[in-house]
Short mmCIF file of C-alpha atoms and ligand atoms in Angstrom, two decimals:
data_model
loop_
_atom_site.label_atom_id
_atom_site.label_comp_id
_atom_site.label_asym_id
_atom_site.label_seq_id
_atom_site.Cartn_x
_atom_site.Cartn_y
_atom_site.Cartn_z
CA UNK A 1 100.71 -2.24 -66.39
CA UNK A 2 98.75 -5.46 -66.11
CA UNK A 3 95.90 -5.53 -63.64
CA UNK A 4 95.55 -8.10 -60.89
CA UNK A 5 92.41 -10.20 -60.91
CA UNK A 6 90.49 -11.87 -58.12
CA UNK A 7 89.17 -15.42 -58.48
CA UNK A 8 85.70 -14.19 -57.46
CA UNK A 9 85.55 -12.07 -60.63
CA UNK A 10 83.69 -15.06 -62.00
CA UNK A 11 80.74 -13.92 -59.90
CA UNK A 12 79.98 -11.35 -62.59
CA UNK A 13 78.23 -12.31 -65.79
CA UNK A 14 78.36 -8.99 -67.60
CA UNK A 15 78.09 -8.92 -71.38
CA UNK A 16 81.74 -8.71 -72.61
CA UNK A 17 80.76 -6.01 -75.12
CA UNK A 18 79.50 -3.84 -72.28
CA UNK A 19 82.00 -1.63 -70.48
CA UNK A 20 80.37 -1.33 -67.07
CA UNK A 21 82.03 1.65 -65.43
CA UNK A 22 79.11 2.90 -63.42
CA UNK A 23 79.35 1.55 -59.87
CA UNK A 24 79.00 5.11 -58.58
CA UNK A 25 75.47 5.06 -60.05
CA UNK A 26 74.18 1.47 -59.89
CA UNK A 27 76.40 -1.58 -59.49
CA UNK A 28 75.67 -4.84 -61.33
CA UNK A 29 74.42 -7.84 -59.38
CA UNK A 30 76.77 -10.75 -58.72
CA UNK A 31 75.55 -14.23 -59.66
CA UNK A 32 74.92 -15.16 -56.04
CA UNK A 33 72.61 -12.15 -55.69
CA UNK A 34 70.69 -13.11 -58.81
CA UNK A 35 70.41 -16.67 -57.44
CA UNK A 36 69.28 -15.50 -54.00
CA UNK A 37 66.53 -13.41 -55.60
CA UNK A 38 65.45 -16.28 -57.86
CA UNK A 39 65.37 -18.64 -54.87
CA UNK A 40 63.33 -16.16 -52.86
CA UNK A 41 60.86 -15.79 -55.72
CA UNK A 42 60.59 -19.54 -56.23
CA UNK A 43 60.04 -20.14 -52.51
CA UNK A 44 57.41 -17.43 -52.41
CA UNK A 45 55.55 -18.89 -55.36
CA UNK A 46 55.68 -22.46 -54.06
CA UNK A 47 55.43 -22.04 -50.31
CA UNK A 48 54.04 -18.59 -49.67
CA UNK A 49 55.49 -17.16 -46.49
CA UNK A 50 55.91 -20.51 -44.74
CA UNK A 51 59.64 -19.79 -44.35
CA UNK A 52 59.14 -16.30 -42.93
CA UNK A 53 61.19 -17.03 -39.82
CA UNK A 54 64.11 -18.10 -42.01
CA UNK A 55 63.73 -14.92 -44.03
CA UNK A 56 64.05 -12.96 -40.80
CA UNK A 57 67.27 -14.82 -40.06
CA UNK A 58 68.63 -13.54 -43.37
CA UNK A 59 67.67 -10.05 -42.24
CA UNK A 60 69.59 -10.58 -39.00
CA UNK A 61 72.66 -11.71 -40.98
CA UNK A 62 72.34 -8.61 -43.12
CA UNK A 63 72.34 -6.32 -40.08
CA UNK A 64 75.49 -8.05 -38.82
CA UNK A 65 77.19 -7.73 -42.19
CA UNK A 66 76.31 -4.04 -42.44
CA UNK A 67 77.60 -3.44 -38.91
CA UNK A 68 80.89 -5.17 -39.82
CA UNK A 69 81.13 -3.14 -43.01
CA UNK A 70 81.28 0.08 -41.00
CA UNK A 71 83.55 -1.45 -38.36
CA UNK A 72 80.94 -1.85 -35.64
CA UNK A 73 79.98 -4.91 -33.59
CA UNK A 74 76.63 -3.41 -32.67
CA UNK A 75 74.00 -4.58 -35.15
CA UNK A 76 71.28 -3.10 -32.89
CA UNK A 77 72.48 0.30 -34.11
CA UNK A 78 71.67 -0.54 -37.72
CA UNK A 79 68.28 0.28 -39.20
CA UNK A 80 67.22 -0.81 -42.68
CA UNK A 81 65.59 2.11 -44.44
CA UNK A 82 64.41 2.69 -48.00
CA UNK A 83 67.29 4.78 -49.22
CA UNK A 84 69.99 7.27 -48.29
CA UNK A 85 67.65 10.22 -48.73
CA UNK A 86 65.14 8.75 -46.29
CA UNK A 87 67.89 8.11 -43.74
CA UNK A 88 69.14 11.70 -44.07
CA UNK A 89 65.58 12.95 -43.64
CA UNK A 90 65.17 10.87 -40.46
CA UNK A 91 68.24 12.61 -39.06
CA UNK A 92 67.42 16.12 -40.29
CA UNK A 93 63.86 16.06 -38.99
CA UNK A 94 64.66 14.08 -35.85
CA UNK A 95 67.38 16.24 -34.34
CA UNK A 96 66.15 18.65 -31.67
CA UNK A 97 67.01 21.94 -33.41
CA UNK A 98 66.95 25.38 -31.88
CA UNK A 99 66.20 28.40 -34.05
CA UNK A 100 69.41 30.05 -35.18
CA UNK A 101 71.45 26.86 -35.42
CA UNK A 102 73.22 25.83 -38.61
CA UNK A 103 74.41 22.78 -40.55
CA UNK A 104 77.75 22.90 -42.33
CA UNK A 105 78.31 20.96 -45.55
CA UNK A 106 79.50 21.18 -49.15
CA UNK A 107 77.86 23.18 -51.95
CA UNK A 108 78.62 20.61 -54.67
CA UNK A 109 77.02 17.70 -52.78
CA UNK A 110 74.57 15.29 -54.32
CA UNK A 111 71.12 16.99 -54.07
CA UNK A 112 69.88 14.73 -51.24
CA UNK A 113 72.69 16.05 -49.08
CA UNK A 114 71.75 19.64 -49.71
CA UNK A 115 67.96 19.64 -50.04
CA UNK A 116 67.42 17.83 -46.76
CA UNK A 117 69.31 20.48 -44.78
CA UNK A 118 67.76 23.34 -46.75
CA UNK A 119 64.37 21.89 -45.82
CA UNK A 120 65.06 22.96 -42.23
CA UNK A 121 64.91 26.67 -43.15
CA UNK A 122 61.29 27.08 -41.92
CA UNK A 123 62.54 25.94 -38.49
CA UNK A 124 65.17 28.68 -38.45
CA UNK A 125 68.09 26.33 -39.22
CA UNK A 126 70.56 27.51 -41.86
CA UNK A 127 72.59 25.44 -44.30
CA UNK A 128 76.14 26.76 -44.70
CA UNK A 129 77.96 25.35 -47.66
CA UNK A 130 81.63 25.28 -48.52
CA UNK A 131 82.45 25.87 -52.19
CA UNK A 132 84.78 22.96 -52.93
CA UNK A 133 86.08 24.67 -56.06
CA UNK A 134 87.51 27.44 -53.89
CA UNK A 135 89.11 25.18 -51.31
CA UNK A 136 92.54 23.57 -51.19
CA UNK A 137 91.88 22.21 -47.69
CA UNK A 138 88.24 21.04 -47.58
CA UNK A 139 88.41 19.54 -44.08
CA UNK A 140 90.05 22.65 -42.63
CA UNK A 141 87.65 24.95 -44.49
CA UNK A 142 84.60 22.97 -43.36
CA UNK A 143 85.72 23.32 -39.76
CA UNK A 144 86.40 27.02 -40.30
CA UNK A 145 82.79 27.49 -41.49
CA UNK A 146 81.50 26.32 -38.10
CA UNK A 147 80.62 28.69 -35.30
CA UNK A 148 79.03 28.40 -31.88
CA UNK A 149 75.64 27.82 -33.58
CA UNK A 150 76.77 24.83 -35.62
CA UNK A 151 74.91 21.71 -34.54
CA UNK A 152 75.94 19.35 -37.34
CA UNK A 153 78.50 18.79 -40.09
CA UNK A 154 77.00 16.68 -42.89
CA UNK A 155 79.13 15.46 -45.78
CA UNK A 156 79.50 12.63 -48.25
CA UNK A 157 82.60 10.60 -47.51
CA UNK A 158 83.32 10.50 -51.25
CA UNK A 159 81.93 13.28 -53.42
CA UNK A 160 79.68 11.85 -56.11
CA UNK A 161 80.75 14.03 -59.05
CA UNK A 162 84.53 14.00 -59.10
CA UNK A 163 85.20 11.50 -56.35
CA UNK A 164 87.07 13.57 -53.76
CA UNK A 165 87.46 11.41 -50.64
CA UNK A 166 87.38 13.38 -47.42
CA UNK A 167 89.50 12.72 -44.35
CA UNK A 168 86.62 11.86 -42.04
CA UNK A 169 88.83 11.35 -38.98
CA UNK A 170 89.95 14.96 -39.18
CA UNK A 171 86.41 16.33 -39.37
CA UNK A 172 85.18 13.84 -36.76
CA UNK A 173 87.87 14.90 -34.28
CA UNK A 174 86.89 18.54 -34.75
CA UNK A 175 83.21 17.69 -34.21
CA UNK A 176 83.97 15.85 -30.98
CA UNK A 177 86.10 18.68 -29.68
CA UNK A 178 83.32 21.21 -30.37
CA UNK A 179 80.24 19.20 -29.43
CA UNK A 180 79.03 19.12 -33.04
CA UNK A 181 77.25 16.05 -34.48
CA UNK A 182 78.79 14.42 -37.55
CA UNK A 183 76.68 12.87 -40.33
CA UNK A 184 78.41 10.85 -43.06
CA UNK A 185 76.77 9.83 -46.32
CA UNK A 186 78.95 6.82 -47.13
CA UNK A 187 77.17 5.63 -50.27
CA UNK A 188 80.10 6.41 -52.58
CA UNK A 189 82.66 4.63 -50.42
CA UNK A 190 81.15 1.66 -48.60
CA UNK A 191 81.98 -1.50 -50.49
CA UNK A 192 84.99 0.13 -52.14
CA UNK A 193 87.02 1.33 -49.16
CA UNK A 194 87.47 0.16 -45.57
CA UNK A 195 85.41 2.25 -43.16
CA UNK A 196 86.11 2.57 -39.46
CA UNK A 197 83.30 3.96 -37.38
CA UNK A 198 85.65 4.63 -34.48
CA UNK A 199 88.23 6.47 -36.59
CA UNK A 200 85.64 8.50 -38.47
CA UNK A 201 84.02 9.87 -35.34
CA UNK A 202 80.66 9.71 -37.14
CA UNK A 203 77.43 9.93 -35.15
CA UNK A 204 75.35 8.94 -38.17
CA UNK A 205 76.26 6.86 -41.22
CA UNK A 206 73.89 6.36 -44.15
CA UNK A 207 74.30 4.47 -47.44
CA UNK A 208 72.04 2.77 -49.93
CA UNK A 209 73.27 -0.62 -51.16
CA UNK A 210 72.92 -0.28 -54.92
CA UNK A 211 76.30 1.20 -55.79
CA UNK A 212 79.60 -0.19 -54.51
CA UNK A 213 77.84 -2.87 -52.44
CA UNK A 214 76.26 -4.51 -55.54
CA UNK A 215 72.82 -4.53 -53.92
CA UNK A 216 69.38 -3.61 -55.23
CA UNK A 217 68.02 -0.08 -55.10
CA UNK A 218 65.76 0.72 -52.19
CA UNK A 219 67.47 -0.77 -49.14
CA UNK A 220 69.79 1.42 -47.14
CA UNK A 221 71.97 1.24 -44.07
CA UNK A 222 71.21 3.74 -41.34
CA UNK A 223 73.56 3.81 -38.38
CA UNK A 224 72.86 6.08 -35.41
CA UNK A 225 75.17 6.09 -32.40
CA UNK A 226 73.25 4.75 -29.36
CA UNK A 227 73.25 8.12 -27.56
CA UNK A 228 71.59 9.86 -30.53
CA UNK A 229 69.26 7.02 -31.34
CA UNK A 230 67.28 7.69 -28.19
CA UNK A 231 67.10 11.46 -28.68
CA UNK A 232 66.27 11.55 -32.39
CA UNK A 233 62.58 12.46 -32.70
CA UNK A 234 60.46 9.90 -34.52
CA UNK A 235 58.20 10.81 -37.43
CA UNK A 236 57.17 7.44 -38.80
CA UNK A 237 55.10 5.05 -36.74
CA UNK A 238 53.71 1.56 -37.05
CA UNK A 239 53.69 -1.98 -35.73
CA UNK A 240 57.32 -2.75 -36.52
CA UNK A 241 59.03 0.04 -34.60
CA UNK A 242 57.68 -0.81 -31.16
CA UNK A 243 59.45 -2.74 -28.42
CA UNK A 244 57.17 -5.80 -28.87
CA UNK A 245 56.40 -5.87 -32.58
CA UNK A 246 54.67 -9.28 -32.53
CA UNK A 247 52.12 -8.37 -29.86
CA UNK A 248 49.31 -6.75 -31.85
CA UNK A 249 46.98 -6.57 -28.86
CA UNK A 250 49.22 -4.60 -26.58
CA UNK A 251 47.76 -1.09 -26.51
CA UNK A 252 50.46 0.74 -24.63
CA UNK A 253 53.67 0.77 -26.59
CA UNK A 254 57.13 2.23 -26.55
CA UNK A 255 59.57 2.56 -29.43
CA UNK A 256 62.09 -0.28 -29.68
CA UNK A 257 65.39 0.61 -28.02
CA UNK A 258 67.24 -0.69 -31.12
CA UNK A 259 67.57 1.21 -34.38
CA UNK A 260 64.56 -0.82 -35.50
CA UNK A 261 62.58 2.06 -33.99
CA UNK A 262 63.17 3.87 -37.30
CA UNK A 263 61.57 1.06 -39.33
CA UNK A 264 57.84 1.62 -39.11
CA UNK A 265 56.38 -1.30 -41.08
CA UNK A 266 57.03 -4.51 -43.01
CA UNK A 267 60.61 -5.08 -44.11
CA UNK A 268 61.63 -5.28 -47.77
CA UNK A 269 62.63 -8.93 -47.54
CA UNK A 270 63.21 -9.32 -51.26
CA UNK A 271 65.88 -6.62 -51.15
CA UNK A 272 67.16 -8.02 -47.85
CA UNK A 273 67.91 -11.34 -49.54
CA UNK A 274 69.62 -9.61 -52.43
CA UNK A 275 71.79 -7.28 -50.35
CA UNK A 276 72.73 -10.02 -47.91
CA UNK A 277 74.03 -12.11 -50.80
CA UNK A 278 75.91 -9.15 -52.29
CA UNK A 279 77.57 -8.34 -48.98
CA UNK A 280 78.60 -11.97 -48.59
CA UNK A 281 80.62 -11.51 -51.77
CA UNK A 282 82.25 -8.35 -50.42
CA UNK A 283 83.17 -10.24 -47.27
CA UNK A 284 84.48 -13.24 -49.20
CA UNK A 285 86.76 -11.03 -51.25
CA UNK A 286 87.54 -8.74 -48.32
CA UNK A 287 87.38 -4.95 -48.36
CA UNK A 288 91.08 -4.72 -47.61
CA UNK A 289 91.67 -6.67 -50.87
CA UNK A 290 89.06 -4.71 -52.81
CA UNK A 291 90.57 -1.32 -52.05
CA UNK A 292 93.94 -1.91 -53.80
CA UNK A 293 92.23 -3.59 -56.76
CA UNK A 294 90.07 -0.50 -57.29
CA UNK A 295 93.06 1.78 -56.80
CA UNK A 296 94.98 -0.15 -59.48
CA UNK A 297 92.09 0.31 -61.91
CA UNK A 298 91.84 4.03 -61.15
CA UNK A 299 95.61 4.45 -61.56
CA UNK A 300 95.33 2.64 -64.89
CA UNK A 301 92.60 5.04 -66.01
CA UNK A 302 94.55 8.10 -64.92
CA UNK A 303 97.57 6.94 -66.88
CA UNK A 304 95.39 6.36 -69.96
CA UNK A 305 93.72 9.78 -69.55
CA UNK A 306 97.10 11.52 -69.26
CA UNK A 307 98.57 9.60 -72.21
CA UNK A 308 95.75 10.72 -74.48
CA UNK A 309 95.93 14.35 -73.34
CA UNK A 310 92.49 14.26 -71.70
CA UNK A 311 91.90 16.39 -68.61
CA UNK A 312 91.59 14.64 -65.26
CA UNK A 313 88.98 16.33 -63.06
CA UNK A 314 89.27 13.92 -60.12
CA UNK A 315 91.94 14.25 -57.46
CA UNK A 316 95.26 12.76 -58.49
CA UNK A 317 96.44 11.66 -55.05
CA UNK A 318 95.30 8.09 -54.22
CA UNK A 319 94.44 9.03 -50.63
CA UNK A 320 92.06 11.66 -52.01
CA UNK A 321 89.97 9.30 -54.12
CA UNK A 322 88.06 6.01 -53.88
CA UNK A 323 86.64 4.54 -57.11
CA UNK A 324 85.54 7.58 -59.13
CA UNK A 325 87.53 8.98 -62.03
CA UNK A 326 86.02 11.96 -63.83
CA UNK A 327 87.67 13.47 -66.90
CA UNK A 328 87.08 15.70 -69.89
CA UNK A 329 88.22 15.54 -73.46
CA UNK A 330 89.41 19.04 -74.41
CA UNK A 331 87.30 20.63 -77.14
CA UNK A 332 84.65 17.92 -76.89
CA UNK A 333 81.52 18.73 -74.92
CA UNK A 334 80.75 16.03 -72.35
CA UNK A 335 77.06 16.62 -73.15
CA UNK A 336 77.82 15.25 -76.63
CA UNK A 337 80.31 12.56 -75.64
CA UNK A 338 78.20 11.01 -72.88
CA UNK A 339 75.21 9.89 -74.98
CA UNK A 340 77.59 8.61 -77.65
CA UNK A 341 79.42 6.50 -75.06
CA UNK A 342 76.17 5.11 -73.70
CA UNK A 343 74.99 4.28 -77.22
CA UNK A 344 78.27 2.40 -77.68
CA UNK A 345 77.90 0.30 -74.55
CA UNK A 346 80.15 2.31 -72.27
CA UNK A 347 78.00 2.50 -69.16
CA UNK A 348 79.16 5.63 -67.37
CA UNK A 349 77.77 8.97 -66.16
CA UNK A 350 78.03 12.63 -67.00
CA UNK A 351 79.00 14.36 -63.76
CA UNK A 352 81.10 17.20 -62.41
CA UNK A 353 81.65 18.77 -65.84
CA UNK A 354 82.98 15.58 -67.41
CA UNK A 355 82.59 11.85 -67.94
CA UNK A 356 82.57 9.78 -64.75
CA UNK A 357 84.03 6.27 -64.82
CA UNK A 358 83.70 4.12 -61.71
CA UNK A 359 85.32 0.67 -61.90
CA UNK A 360 85.11 -1.95 -59.15
CA UNK A 361 87.43 -4.79 -58.15
CA UNK A 362 86.07 -7.14 -60.85
CA UNK A 363 86.52 -4.67 -63.74
CA UNK A 364 88.90 -6.19 -66.25
CA UNK A 365 91.74 -4.57 -68.14
CA UNK A 366 89.91 -5.48 -71.38
CA UNK A 367 86.93 -3.43 -70.22
CA UNK A 368 89.08 -0.41 -69.39
CA UNK A 369 91.00 -0.68 -72.67
CA UNK A 370 87.82 -0.99 -74.72
CA UNK A 371 86.21 1.94 -72.90
CA UNK A 372 89.19 4.23 -73.49
CA UNK A 373 89.36 3.19 -77.16
CA UNK A 374 85.70 4.05 -77.56
CA UNK A 375 86.21 7.43 -75.88
CA UNK A 376 89.08 8.16 -78.28
CA UNK A 377 87.10 7.05 -81.32
CA UNK A 378 83.93 8.92 -80.42
CA UNK A 379 85.70 12.09 -79.36
CA UNK A 380 88.30 12.32 -82.09
CA UNK A 381 87.47 9.70 -84.66
C1 PLP B 401 76.46 10.96 -52.39
C2 PLP B 401 75.09 10.42 -52.69
N1 PLP B 401 74.15 10.47 -51.75
C3 PLP B 401 72.91 10.00 -51.98
C4 PLP B 401 72.57 9.46 -53.21
C5 PLP B 401 71.16 9.01 -53.44
O1 PLP B 401 70.88 7.92 -52.67
P1 PLP B 401 69.41 7.35 -52.49
O2 PLP B 401 68.81 7.21 -53.82
O3 PLP B 401 69.68 6.06 -51.81
O4 PLP B 401 68.65 8.29 -51.64
C6 PLP B 401 73.52 9.39 -54.21
C7 PLP B 401 73.18 8.81 -55.53
O5 PLP B 401 73.87 8.94 -56.50
C8 PLP B 401 74.81 9.88 -53.95
O6 PLP B 401 75.78 9.84 -54.87
#
């Protein structure tokens, strides 16, 4: 099988000896992102903040791009927060809970998606978790865990460890039918897979930009449906979140009607410039083009894993995965293999009981071949 390439692969300047298979942790920066950051730094050094209004225009473009990425035309519903965990905390501690209510989710979630709901225990809100390892129908089983006290279902679209991609539309439809809110952590899918807000039925969508979106760490998308935006209690306050943020001498204030109400102070304009540039690349390539390129690379990896007699831990069905392929080499502890791979320039992660590879659209066949050869050598050589 020979992998298709995209002409915008040239945007990546990775060392050819490095096998970068770690987009599920931190994606590399495209050239245009590096250039945008360098330009921003140069402008800052030479002109101070003289161009501040232009910087804010970049921020506006970013909000539009993020809205488009989730299939929304409402950029006023997008807040720019520090990270996914902060966005989840804004939701968890903003919803008007009643004692005795519960949140339904998945036991094997990334810690931020568990800890934040467990933190509601002192308010009498319980976290009910589905054991994925015991489920052959995760969507159905999540719905079955709900009862009349369930206020929220909170899941990652794509599970971080082994890459299971959930059918959000199915869960979203259940939530709507039962007056349950639906919170989607989309960090492991956005940038790799098309996302439709309408189809998902999500009330909240959160995702940091440093994985599949090729952005920097520390700048995250937070979408809240307009109806919930107004009812979510606020816990962070400052000049930026008010209706008239430029009027420092106005003493009576109200929170901005837009999602900006969740942004209490100065924006991270350095990261804004970086993420805006990265998303421009995603838009230039097109998510609908990116998805099959990633699928091809994952299929390639699965074939190579099978051929070598390694054990695939990720779902086999393409509709059940996005860009994560986790596997094990029988009789070789992943705890031993992982550091050896890293020391040999295979940038990957140890997750879900195995080695996690996460290629993106620009990953070349040479990279995949080299990575699998190194696994073979280090495990069996
Ligand atoms: C599913 C998931 N959610 C959240 C995070 C953490 O995001 P952040 O650091 O932006 O809070 C990760 C990081 O790996 C993740 O995989």
